[in-house]
Short mmCIF file of C-alpha atoms in Angstrom, two decimals:
data_model
loop_
_atom_site.label_atom_id
_atom_site.label_comp_id
_atom_site.label_asym_id
_atom_site.label_seq_id
_atom_site.Cartn_x
_atom_site.Cartn_y
_atom_site.Cartn_z
CA ALA L 1 51.54 115.23 144.33
CA GLN L 2 55.39 114.21 144.48
CA SER L 3 57.42 111.48 142.76
CA VAL L 4 60.74 110.25 143.20
CA SER L 5 62.26 108.02 140.29
CA GLN L 6 65.28 106.18 140.66
CA HIS L 7 66.65 104.80 137.34
CA ASN L 8 68.59 101.45 137.88
CA HIS L 9 66.36 98.86 140.01
CA HIS L 10 69.17 96.46 140.13
CA VAL L 11 72.77 97.25 140.27
CA ILE L 12 75.69 94.54 140.39
CA LEU L 13 79.37 95.68 140.98
CA SER L 14 82.97 94.38 141.57
CA GLU L 15 85.03 95.46 144.72
CA ALA L 16 86.52 98.85 144.01
CA ALA L 17 84.14 99.97 141.52
CA SER L 18 83.08 103.13 141.62
CA LEU L 19 79.15 103.74 142.77
CA GLU L 20 76.44 106.35 141.68
CA LEU L 21 72.96 105.97 141.70
CA GLY L 22 70.46 107.94 140.52
CA CYS L 23 67.19 109.88 142.04
CA ASN L 24 65.10 112.58 140.78
CA TYR L 25 61.77 113.68 142.28
CA SER L 26 58.92 115.97 141.05
CA TYR L 27 58.40 118.74 143.50
CA GLY L 28 59.08 122.46 142.57
CA GLY L 29 59.24 123.56 145.86
CA THR L 30 61.50 123.32 149.05
CA VAL L 31 62.62 119.86 149.64
CA ASN L 32 64.56 117.64 151.85
CA LEU L 33 66.43 114.69 150.42
CA PHE L 34 66.87 111.18 152.14
CA TRP L 35 69.00 108.19 151.45
CA TYR L 36 67.63 105.16 153.22
CA VAL L 37 70.07 101.56 152.87
CA GLN L 38 68.29 98.46 154.04
CA TYR L 39 70.79 95.65 154.38
CA PRO L 40 69.92 92.10 154.09
CA GLY L 41 67.30 91.17 156.76
CA GLN L 42 68.10 94.38 158.66
CA HIS L 43 65.72 97.44 159.53
CA LEU L 44 66.14 100.94 156.37
CA GLN L 45 68.72 102.73 157.80
CA LEU L 46 69.65 106.75 157.12
CA LEU L 47 72.38 107.24 155.04
CA LEU L 48 72.50 110.76 154.64
CA LYS L 49 69.94 113.94 154.57
CA TYR L 50 69.94 117.13 152.75
CA PHE L 51 67.84 119.92 154.55
CA SER L 52 70.33 123.42 153.35
CA GLY L 53 73.53 125.07 152.36
CA ASP L 54 76.39 123.12 151.05
CA PRO L 55 74.72 120.75 147.94
CA LEU L 56 77.41 117.89 148.37
CA VAL L 57 76.15 116.16 151.83
CA LYS L 58 78.30 113.45 153.40
CA GLY L 59 77.35 110.16 155.03
CA ILE L 60 78.31 107.57 156.84
CA LYS L 61 80.40 104.58 155.56
CA GLY L 62 81.63 106.82 152.60
CA PHE L 63 78.48 107.60 150.92
CA GLU L 64 78.18 111.18 149.35
CA ALA L 65 74.79 112.67 147.19
CA GLU L 66 74.96 116.12 145.32
CA PHE L 67 71.26 117.72 145.08
CA ILE L 68 71.53 119.08 141.87
CA LYS L 69 68.34 121.69 142.17
CA SER L 70 68.33 122.65 138.67
CA LYS L 71 67.82 118.75 137.64
CA PHE L 72 65.91 117.93 140.38
CA SER L 73 68.27 115.00 141.14
CA PHE L 74 69.94 113.63 144.22
CA ASN L 75 72.26 110.82 143.02
CA LEU L 76 74.00 108.58 145.70
CA ARG L 77 77.79 108.15 145.38
CA LYS L 78 80.80 106.23 146.77
CA PRO L 79 84.08 105.80 145.10
CA SER L 80 85.24 101.99 145.41
CA VAL L 81 82.45 100.00 147.04
CA GLN L 82 83.07 97.02 149.55
CA TRP L 83 80.88 93.76 149.14
CA SER L 84 79.56 95.07 152.65
CA ASP L 85 77.70 97.61 150.78
CA THR L 86 75.10 94.94 149.03
CA ALA L 87 71.80 95.84 150.04
CA GLU L 88 69.27 98.05 148.77
CA TYR L 89 68.91 101.63 148.19
CA PHE L 90 66.07 104.12 148.53
CA CYS L 91 66.02 107.46 148.22
CA ALA L 92 63.12 109.65 149.66
CA VAL L 93 61.46 113.07 149.97
CA ARG L 94 59.60 115.28 152.20
CA ASN L 95 58.79 118.62 150.98
CA ASN L 96 57.29 120.94 153.13
CA ALA L 97 53.74 120.86 153.50
CA GLY L 98 53.86 117.73 155.49
CA ASN L 99 56.10 115.65 157.12
CA MET L 100 56.11 112.07 155.39
CA LEU L 101 58.58 110.99 153.08
CA THR L 102 57.74 109.90 149.59
CA PHE L 103 60.27 106.68 148.49
CA GLY L 104 61.66 105.79 145.23
CA GLY L 105 61.41 102.04 143.97
CA GLY L 106 64.55 101.54 145.26
CA THR L 107 67.99 99.86 143.54
CA ARG L 108 69.43 96.72 145.13
CA LEU L 109 73.05 96.68 144.96
CA MET L 110 74.72 93.64 144.37
CA VAL L 111 78.95 93.43 145.08
CA LYS L 112 80.76 91.02 144.28
CA PRO L 113 83.56 89.99 145.91
CA GLY E 1 69.20 103.20 173.02
CA ALA E 2 65.94 101.79 172.61
CA GLY E 3 64.44 102.13 168.53
CA VAL E 4 61.62 101.03 167.12
CA SER E 5 59.74 98.14 168.01
CA GLN E 6 56.91 96.35 165.65
CA SER E 7 55.03 93.37 166.54
CA PRO E 8 54.17 90.67 165.70
CA SER E 9 57.35 90.27 163.64
CA ASN E 10 55.54 88.28 161.42
CA LYS E 11 51.87 87.55 160.69
CA VAL E 12 49.72 84.64 158.91
CA THR E 13 46.03 85.54 158.56
CA GLU E 14 43.59 84.03 156.28
CA LYS E 15 41.68 86.16 153.78
CA GLY E 16 38.57 87.64 155.86
CA LYS E 17 39.83 88.42 159.13
CA ASP E 18 40.71 91.18 160.99
CA VAL E 19 44.49 92.17 161.71
CA GLU E 20 46.14 94.24 164.53
CA LEU E 21 49.62 95.58 164.12
CA ARG E 22 51.59 97.45 167.06
CA CYS E 23 54.41 100.26 166.96
CA ASP E 24 56.02 101.20 170.12
CA PRO E 25 58.19 104.37 168.89
CA ILE E 26 61.30 105.73 170.51
CA SER E 27 60.56 107.35 173.52
CA GLY E 28 60.24 111.35 172.67
CA HIS E 29 59.52 110.93 169.66
CA THR E 30 56.59 113.03 168.74
CA ALA E 31 56.20 111.81 165.24
CA LEU E 32 54.81 108.36 164.19
CA TYR E 33 54.19 107.03 160.79
CA TRP E 34 52.91 103.96 159.32
CA TYR E 35 54.23 103.07 155.72
CA ARG E 36 53.85 99.76 153.91
CA GLN E 37 56.67 97.75 152.04
CA SER E 38 54.99 95.78 148.53
CA LEU E 39 56.52 94.16 145.52
CA GLY E 40 55.43 96.04 142.63
CA GLN E 41 54.39 99.24 144.79
CA GLY E 42 57.57 99.91 146.63
CA LEU E 43 57.38 101.86 149.88
CA GLU E 44 54.17 103.65 150.55
CA PHE E 45 53.14 105.96 153.28
CA LEU E 46 50.17 105.59 154.94
CA ILE E 47 49.31 107.74 158.19
CA TYR E 48 50.85 110.13 160.20
CA PHE E 49 50.65 110.99 163.63
CA GLN E 50 52.20 114.52 165.39
CA GLY E 51 51.40 114.89 168.73
CA ASN E 52 47.64 115.22 169.70
CA SER E 53 47.27 116.95 166.50
CA ALA E 54 44.92 114.93 164.50
CA PRO E 55 46.36 112.10 161.85
CA ASP E 56 47.13 112.70 158.30
CA LYS E 57 45.41 109.27 156.65
CA SER E 58 45.45 110.62 153.35
CA GLY E 59 48.22 107.67 152.64
CA LEU E 60 45.50 104.84 153.84
CA PRO E 61 44.29 102.41 150.51
CA SER E 62 40.47 101.62 151.72
CA ASP E 63 38.44 102.14 155.08
CA ARG E 64 39.52 98.90 155.86
CA PHE E 65 42.32 100.39 157.44
CA SER E 66 42.46 102.46 160.25
CA ALA E 67 45.25 103.38 163.07
CA GLU E 68 45.62 104.97 166.60
CA ARG E 69 48.07 106.29 169.10
CA THR E 70 46.65 106.05 172.45
CA GLY E 71 48.39 108.21 174.92
CA GLY E 72 50.85 109.98 171.74
CA SER E 73 53.67 106.60 172.61
CA VAL E 74 52.44 103.42 171.31
CA SER E 75 50.13 103.30 167.87
CA THR E 76 47.91 99.83 166.29
CA LEU E 77 47.59 99.81 162.62
CA THR E 78 43.74 97.84 162.04
CA ILE E 79 43.48 95.91 158.66
CA GLN E 80 39.61 94.43 158.66
CA ARG E 81 38.53 91.64 156.42
CA THR E 82 42.02 91.74 154.52
CA GLN E 83 42.63 90.61 150.75
CA GLN E 84 45.53 88.74 149.51
CA GLU E 85 46.71 92.36 148.32
CA ASP E 86 46.89 93.88 151.83
CA SER E 87 50.20 90.89 152.63
CA ALA E 88 52.73 93.55 152.30
CA VAL E 89 55.77 94.56 155.44
CA TYR E 90 54.31 97.23 157.79
CA LEU E 91 56.86 99.67 158.59
CA CYS E 92 56.60 101.92 161.89
CA ALA E 93 59.13 104.61 161.71
CA SER E 94 59.34 107.97 164.46
CA SER E 95 61.25 111.32 164.85
CA LEU E 96 61.53 114.24 166.77
CA VAL E 97 59.44 116.98 164.99
CA ASP E 98 62.18 119.51 164.81
CA THR E 99 62.64 121.17 161.31
CA SER E 100 66.25 121.12 161.47
CA ASN E 101 66.17 117.43 161.99
CA ASN E 102 63.60 115.21 160.87
CA GLU E 103 65.08 111.79 160.38
CA GLN E 104 62.73 109.59 160.23
CA PHE E 105 63.76 105.84 162.27
CA PHE E 106 62.21 102.71 161.31
CA GLY E 107 61.24 99.70 162.67
CA PRO E 108 61.65 96.34 161.73
CA GLY E 109 58.05 95.89 160.08
CA THR E 110 55.46 93.32 160.70
CA ARG E 111 55.59 90.84 157.01
CA LEU E 112 51.87 90.14 156.63
CA THR E 113 51.00 86.92 154.82
CA VAL E 114 47.02 86.87 153.59
CA LEU E 115 45.63 83.36 152.65
#
C-alpha cells in the first residue's frame, strides 16, 4: 500500500520568510501529486497538482512544488510567506490503480505578523 | 457555482446509536468519495463511488460502516452502533473522472462526536 509522509508537523515562521514543506511518498509507479490547504474554519482547497510534464508546478497564491521522481518527493515552497498563509497543508498522492487520495499527516503552518 | 455540501455540519450522538451523514456532490460529477479526518489518524479514505460501478469499499474500517449513492448523485454514509473512536470529521469529495483533470472538490465536512 502506498503511504505519504510529511516530516514537519508544525512550522512557525515570520512574515516574509521562505517556506519549504517536505512530502515523500512510497508508491513506485505512476502517480498524481497534490497539495491541499485548509484555512481555519474552511474546506480543503487545492493549491496545486502534478500529473505529468514540467516537474516544477506553479499553484495559487505564489506556491510552487517540485516533483523529484528519484527522491519520491513533492515538496511545497513559497519564497515569502504572509500571515494569511496560516493554515494546515496536506500532501496527497493518487496512483493509477485507483482514484482515491492517500494523504500525508498534514503540516500546521503558523505565520507570525 | 455550488460546491459540495454536507449535512448535518455537526452531529452529537450517544454510543450505540446509528447515524446518517449526507453528501450532495457538485452537479455533473460522477465520482464521489468519503474520507475521515481524525486526531492521530489524519485523513483516511473510506469509500469511492464512480457512476454505476460497484463502489470501492476498501477503506471502510468495519462492517458498522456503509454507504450508498442513490441515482448517481446524493450519498449517505451510515454508521451503525457508533463507538467513541468513530468521533471525527467526515469529509465528502466529488470529481469528474477524467484522467487529465481529476481534482477532488471537498465539502465542509460533518463533525461527529460520539459520547
